[in-house]
């Protein structure tokens, strides 16, 4: 891969980052100022970018505005969730933990949808008690379990069957979910059988269908194909008297990390709306990355420049425990100095940006032109808003980073940096076993 030679804040990012006299700003705030005040590594999010993405997606659908359920797994910070909910969105959750967060963030239960192939009985009870909008059910045994629990609780559970449409979304294997070999969803034949037997599930109200074919998808065609494939299930279900009203298309809208050209919300809406009208369903979307991905950056400090075998490493204070996407998926994130290097952008200096974690996979970026750098400079890692902070860990005894939200000229910490005490908070030395 050729080293990046672009001037850092490129034009094509739909984000609110820009340079003021060479210094990186998130909205109206100098990124360096935040880093100085709260330390590094730190996640920084733009309020405006987030709100704008929700607005753009909604606007694209006009009168057919979908219920947008932001995917909590992309970013579960309470302030972010509250902000998304304030914009009129609901939340897509996958565990009792995320349900708890959704409630703490003030999300109305009527806007919560619950997916996951492995919902535990206690999580199902919790969701029924809360009165969530619906469960996205991923198997026949799960349907039976929800039915039993709902009956015992003398209530009914609203359910959308998650269909595995066997469509390849042409994205990374780890984030492909709509092909038959994955663990996700119910095949169409089984789904039709379940709908025919709807009377066997008195604890269930079937309200619609759900489909999620993968993440970081840049073309509308696989979505269209997936809708076509679930249409048959919808029609067959209706034919046997199940009033299926909703179609949840999942998440998956891709964003720009480097040079991708993902479909715009308008192009996406134009592709799917004719089918939605034809099927006479109401739409739910579960975007995560599209909403928050480009609204967030991770800021890290350069510790050392290290040379080895003709290679130059920029050793920084953020590692794969802080942002695992490059190590796990080989994902590309734009990296740029927060303050303009005095020597100019393109002079002397192609680096592999690596973290301190004891793993060869702890590489945040490879072969990047970052100019001449000295220890102490700050680097910004872009596109880190989605699946950044939610996938952090304490591996290597590292403290999870602080998080900051910027709104105009103002900013605030929305998650404190962890402390050393947090590292041992839940550990127990049992006196009965160890003296
Ligand atoms: N709905 C369901 C059922 C999902 O499984 C997912 C993501 C979403 C919605 C949200 O998808 P999005 O709009 O964000 O693409 N950690 C990976 C991504 C994993 C996605 C898992 N499911 C990454 O960092 O790329």
Short mmCIF file of C-alpha atoms in Angstrom, two decimals, residues 5 16 58 75 78 133 164 170 174 201 204 206 215 231 235 246 261 280-281 300 304 333 400 405 413 427:
data_model
loop_
_atom_site.label_atom_id
_atom_site.label_comp_id
_atom_site.label_asym_id
_atom_site.label_seq_id
_atom_site.Cartn_x
_atom_site.Cartn_y
_atom_site.Cartn_z
CA UNK A 5 0.23 11.68 1.10
CA UNK A 16 -16.78 18.76 11.85
CA UNK A 58 -34.18 10.85 8.50
CA UNK A 75 -21.10 3.54 21.09
CA UNK A 78 -24.60 7.42 28.28
CA UNK A 133 -40.97 -2.34 21.33
CA UNK A 164 -31.15 -14.73 7.31
CA UNK A 170 -19.37 -7.84 0.31
CA UNK A 174 -16.03 -10.77 10.55
CA UNK A 201 -47.29 -19.18 20.40
CA UNK A 204 -46.10 -13.87 21.04
CA UNK A 206 -45.60 -11.24 15.51
CA UNK A 215 -21.71 -3.69 8.51
CA UNK A 231 -40.75 -10.23 0.88
CA UNK A 235 -46.40 -12.34 2.05
CA UNK A 246 -42.85 -3.67 10.30
CA UNK A 261 -17.51 5.91 -1.75
CA UNK A 280 -46.71 -1.69 2.74
CA UNK A 281 -44.48 -1.97 5.76
CA UNK A 300 -2.87 9.89 21.46
CA UNK A 304 9.11 7.43 21.11
CA UNK A 333 -8.07 4.81 10.22
CA UNK A 400 -9.73 2.77 29.46
CA UNK A 405 -18.10 15.64 23.87
CA UNK A 413 -15.92 14.98 29.83
CA UNK A 427 -10.98 -9.05 41.85
#
